[in-house]
PDB file of C-alpha atoms in Angstrom:
ATOM      1  CA  MET A  27      95.978  60.613 108.759  1.00 78.00           C
ATOM      2  CA  GLY A  28      98.274  63.607 108.787  1.00 86.00           C
ATOM      3  CA  THR A  29      99.047  65.895 111.593  1.00 91.00           C
ATOM      4  CA  VAL A  30      98.490  69.637 111.820  1.00 87.00           C
ATOM      5  CA  LEU A  31     101.936  71.270 111.728  1.00 84.00           C
ATOM      6  CA  ALA A  32     100.865  74.911 112.113  1.00 88.00           C
ATOM      7  CA  THR A  33      97.899  77.276 111.722  1.00 92.00           C
ATOM      8  CA  ASP A  34      97.534  80.974 111.187  1.00 94.00           C
ATOM      9  CA  GLU A  35      95.159  83.465 109.638  1.00 94.00           C
ATOM     10  CA  PHE A  36      95.650  85.874 106.717  1.00 94.00           C
ATOM     11  CA  PRO A  37      93.325  88.515 105.234  1.00 94.00           C
ATOM     12  CA  ALA A  38      91.854  87.895 101.761  1.00 92.00           C
ATOM     13  CA  THR A  39      93.836  90.653 100.201  1.00 94.00           C
ATOM     14  CA  ALA A  40      96.864  90.721  97.925  1.00 94.00           C
ATOM     15  CA  ALA A  41      99.075  91.513 100.879  1.00 97.00           C
ATOM     16  CA  GLY A  42      97.521  88.693 102.841  1.00 96.00           C
ATOM     17  CA  TYR A  43      98.120  86.241  99.986  1.00 96.00           C
ATOM     18  CA  CYS A  44     101.798  87.371  99.895  1.00 97.00           C
ATOM     19  CA  ASP A  45     102.094  86.874 103.608  1.00 98.00           C
ATOM     20  CA  LEU A  46     100.429  83.459 103.392  1.00 96.00           C
ATOM     21  CA  LEU A  47     102.910  82.298 100.766  1.00 96.00           C
ATOM     22  CA  LYS A  48     105.851  83.590 102.719  1.00 97.00           C
ATOM     23  CA  TRP A  49     104.566  81.778 105.805  1.00 96.00           C
ATOM     24  CA  ALA A  50     104.076  78.592 103.979  1.00 94.00           C
ATOM     25  CA  ARG A  51     107.540  78.710 102.392  1.00 95.00           C
ATOM     26  CA  LYS A  52     109.154  78.816 105.861  1.00 94.00           C
ATOM     27  CA  SER A  53     108.454  75.075 105.972  1.00 88.00           C
ATOM     28  CA  GLY A  54     110.078  74.462 102.594  1.00 91.00           C
ATOM     29  CA  ALA A  55     109.151  74.606  98.921  1.00 92.00           C
ATOM     30  CA  VAL A  56     105.396  74.887  98.254  1.00 90.00           C
ATOM     31  CA  ARG A  57     104.626  72.289  95.524  1.00 90.00           C
ATOM     32  CA  ARG A  58     100.880  72.015  96.070  1.00 89.00           C
ATOM     33  CA  ALA A  59      98.129  73.913  97.830  1.00 89.00           C
ATOM     34  CA  GLY A  60      94.575  72.970  98.563  1.00 89.00           C
ATOM     35  CA  VAL A  61      92.080  75.832  98.298  1.00 90.00           C
ATOM     36  CA  GLU A  62      88.367  75.579  98.997  1.00 88.00           C
ATOM     37  CA  GLY A  63      85.826  77.588  97.072  1.00 88.00           C
ATOM     38  CA  THR A  64      87.986  78.163  93.918  1.00 85.00           C
ATOM     39  CA  GLY A  65      84.914  79.303  91.983  1.00 87.00           C
ATOM     40  CA  SER A  66      83.899  81.852  94.591  1.00 87.00           C
ATOM     41  CA  TYR A  67      85.657  83.146  97.747  1.00 84.00           C
ATOM     42  CA  GLY A  68      88.907  81.255  97.014  1.00 91.00           C
ATOM     43  CA  ALA A  69      89.186  82.309  93.340  1.00 94.00           C
ATOM     44  CA  SER A  70      91.427  85.265  94.020  1.00 94.00           C
ATOM     45  CA  LEU A  71      93.753  83.196  96.127  1.00 95.00           C
ATOM     46  CA  SER A  72      93.910  80.433  93.491  1.00 94.00           C
ATOM     47  CA  ARG A  73      94.807  83.061  90.838  1.00 94.00           C
ATOM     48  CA  TYR A  74      97.514  84.542  93.022  1.00 96.00           C
ATOM     49  CA  LEU A  75      99.066  81.172  93.825  1.00 95.00           C
ATOM     50  CA  LEU A  76      98.998  80.103  90.158  1.00 94.00           C
ATOM     51  CA  ALA A  77     100.745  83.400  89.167  1.00 96.00           C
ATOM     52  CA  GLN A  78     103.522  82.718  91.654  1.00 93.00           C
ATOM     53  CA  ALA A  79     104.281  79.135  90.328  1.00 82.00           C
TER      54      ALA A  79
END
């Protein structure tokens, strides 16, 4: 299995989503993201990430 490379926490807000993506991009291009609860609590994050693609 894989290894955890880093962890952090971000608020579920537009600013938090922006900070999350900036943080993830520090490790290189973001080609895929796994999001839980895309029909409920993860829906806003999913929409944000799709809009940034």
